[in-house]
Amino acid sequence: MIAVGRLRPPYQDDVEHYRKMLAGHVKVELIEVREDEKVPPRIPARTHIVLLASDGARFDSEGFAEWLEERRRDGLDLTFVIGGPKGLDLQADTRLSLGPMTLPHQLARVVLLEQLYRAHKILAREPYHY
């Protein structure tokens, strides 16, 4: 995950909580940059770029899990990109929306990590999602 801006309390604890929970399912690297222009150089080669955007695709939890499994079969890493307060104009393979409401970019990180954790639990057929 590449995010513009610095993570601050109270979101730091929540991000770390989901990062630890995800560790049993997938490797998560969190990269922070100060400004939009610093994002492209931090995107790894051979990755599927997912830009969080209000006009992006919307999924329910099961649909997001299915989408995630399809990407897993593609054999590429996923790089989720979260822009700063004004969003980010970036060429991406997928544009993803967390919903129609605008979220603070720090909270968007928490929501994305929680949904990634939920999707992995769904795919593993483990209890968490009801």
Coordinates of C-alpha atoms in Angstrom, one line a residue:
M1 CA 0.0 0.0 0.0
I2 CA 1.3 3.4 -1.0
A3 CA -0.3 6.4 0.7
V4 CA 0.2 10.1 0.4
G5 CA 0.5 11.7 3.9
R6 CA 1.6 10.6 7.3
L7 CA -0.5 8.3 9.4
R8 CA -1.3 9.8 12.8
P9 CA -3.2 8.7 15.9
P10 CA -5.8 7.4 16.3
Y11 CA -5.5 5.6 13.0
Q12 CA -1.9 4.2 13.6
D13 CA -3.2 1.7 16.1
D14 CA -6.0 0.5 13.8
V15 CA -3.6 0.2 10.8
E16 CA -1.1 -1.8 12.9
H17 CA -3.9 -4.1 14.2
Y18 CA -5.1 -5.1 10.7
R19 CA -1.5 -5.3 9.4
K20 CA -0.8 -7.9 12.2
M21 CA -4.0 -9.8 11.5
L22 CA -3.2 -9.9 7.7
A23 CA 0.3 -11.2 8.4
G24 CA -1.0 -14.8 8.6
H25 CA -2.5 -14.4 5.1
V26 CA -0.4 -12.1 3.0
K27 CA 2.6 -9.8 3.2
V28 CA 1.7 -6.2 3.6
E29 CA 4.1 -3.3 3.0
L30 CA 3.0 0.2 3.9
I31 CA 4.8 3.1 2.2
E32 CA 4.1 6.7 3.0
V33 CA 5.1 9.6 0.7
R34 CA 4.7 13.3 1.3
E35 CA 3.2 14.3 -2.0
D36 CA 1.5 12.9 -5.0
E37 CA 4.5 13.2 -7.3
K38 CA 6.4 10.8 -5.1
V39 CA 4.0 7.9 -5.7
P40 CA 5.0 6.7 -9.2
P41 CA 8.6 6.0 -8.4
R42 CA 7.6 3.9 -5.4
I43 CA 5.3 1.6 -7.4
P44 CA 7.1 -1.8 -7.9
A45 CA 7.5 -3.3 -11.3
R46 CA 5.2 -6.2 -12.3
T47 CA 2.4 -5.2 -10.1
H48 CA -1.4 -4.6 -10.5
I49 CA -2.0 -1.0 -9.5
V50 CA -5.2 -0.3 -7.6
L51 CA -6.0 3.3 -7.1
L52 CA -8.6 4.2 -4.5
A53 CA -11.0 6.6 -6.2
S54 CA -14.6 7.7 -5.7
D55 CA -15.5 6.7 -9.2
G56 CA -13.9 3.3 -9.0
A57 CA -15.5 -0.2 -8.9
R58 CA -17.6 -1.0 -5.9
F59 CA -17.9 -4.4 -4.3
D60 CA -19.6 -6.0 -1.4
S61 CA -17.3 -8.1 0.8
E62 CA -17.9 -11.4 -1.1
G63 CA -17.4 -9.6 -4.5
F64 CA -14.2 -8.0 -3.3
A65 CA -12.9 -11.4 -2.1
E66 CA -13.7 -12.9 -5.5
W67 CA -11.9 -10.0 -7.2
L68 CA -8.9 -10.5 -5.0
E69 CA -8.8 -14.2 -5.8
E70 CA -8.9 -13.4 -9.5
R71 CA -5.9 -11.1 -9.1
R72 CA -4.1 -13.7 -7.1
R73 CA -4.5 -16.1 -10.0
D74 CA -2.9 -13.5 -12.3
G75 CA 0.3 -14.0 -10.4
L76 CA 1.1 -10.3 -9.8
D77 CA 1.4 -8.4 -6.6
L78 CA -1.2 -5.8 -5.8
T79 CA -0.2 -2.2 -5.0
F80 CA -3.0 -0.2 -3.5
V81 CA -2.6 3.6 -3.8
I82 CA -4.3 6.1 -1.6
G83 CA -3.9 9.7 -2.6
G84 CA -3.9 12.7 -0.3
P85 CA -6.9 14.9 0.6
K86 CA -7.4 16.0 -3.0
G87 CA -7.2 12.6 -4.5
L88 CA -4.6 11.5 -7.0
D89 CA -4.5 11.3 -10.8
L90 CA -2.6 8.2 -11.7
Q91 CA -2.7 5.6 -14.4
A92 CA -4.0 2.4 -12.7
D93 CA -5.1 -1.1 -13.7
T94 CA -8.1 -0.9 -11.4
R95 CA -9.9 2.0 -9.8
L96 CA -11.5 1.0 -6.5
S97 CA -14.1 2.8 -4.5
L98 CA -14.7 2.2 -0.8
G99 CA -18.1 3.7 -1.2
P100 CA -19.9 6.9 -2.2
M101 CA -18.9 8.9 0.9
T102 CA -15.6 10.7 1.1
L103 CA -13.3 9.3 3.7
P104 CA -10.3 11.0 5.3
H105 CA -7.2 9.4 3.6
Q106 CA -6.0 8.0 6.9
L107 CA -9.3 6.3 7.6
A108 CA -9.3 4.9 4.1
R109 CA -6.2 3.0 5.0
V110 CA -7.9 1.4 8.0
V111 CA -11.1 0.5 5.9
L112 CA -9.0 -0.9 3.1
L113 CA -6.9 -3.1 5.4
E114 CA -10.0 -4.3 7.2
Q115 CA -11.6 -5.2 3.9
L116 CA -8.5 -7.0 2.8
Y117 CA -8.5 -9.0 6.0
R118 CA -12.2 -9.8 5.6
A119 CA -11.6 -10.9 2.0
H120 CA -8.8 -13.2 3.0
K121 CA -10.9 -14.7 5.8
I122 CA -13.7 -15.3 3.3
L123 CA -11.3 -17.0 0.8
A124 CA -9.9 -19.2 3.6
R125 CA -13.4 -20.1 4.6
E126 CA -12.6 -19.0 8.2
P127 CA -15.0 -17.3 10.5
Y128 CA -15.0 -13.5 10.6
H129 CA -17.5 -12.5 8.0
Y130 CA -21.2 -13.0 8.9

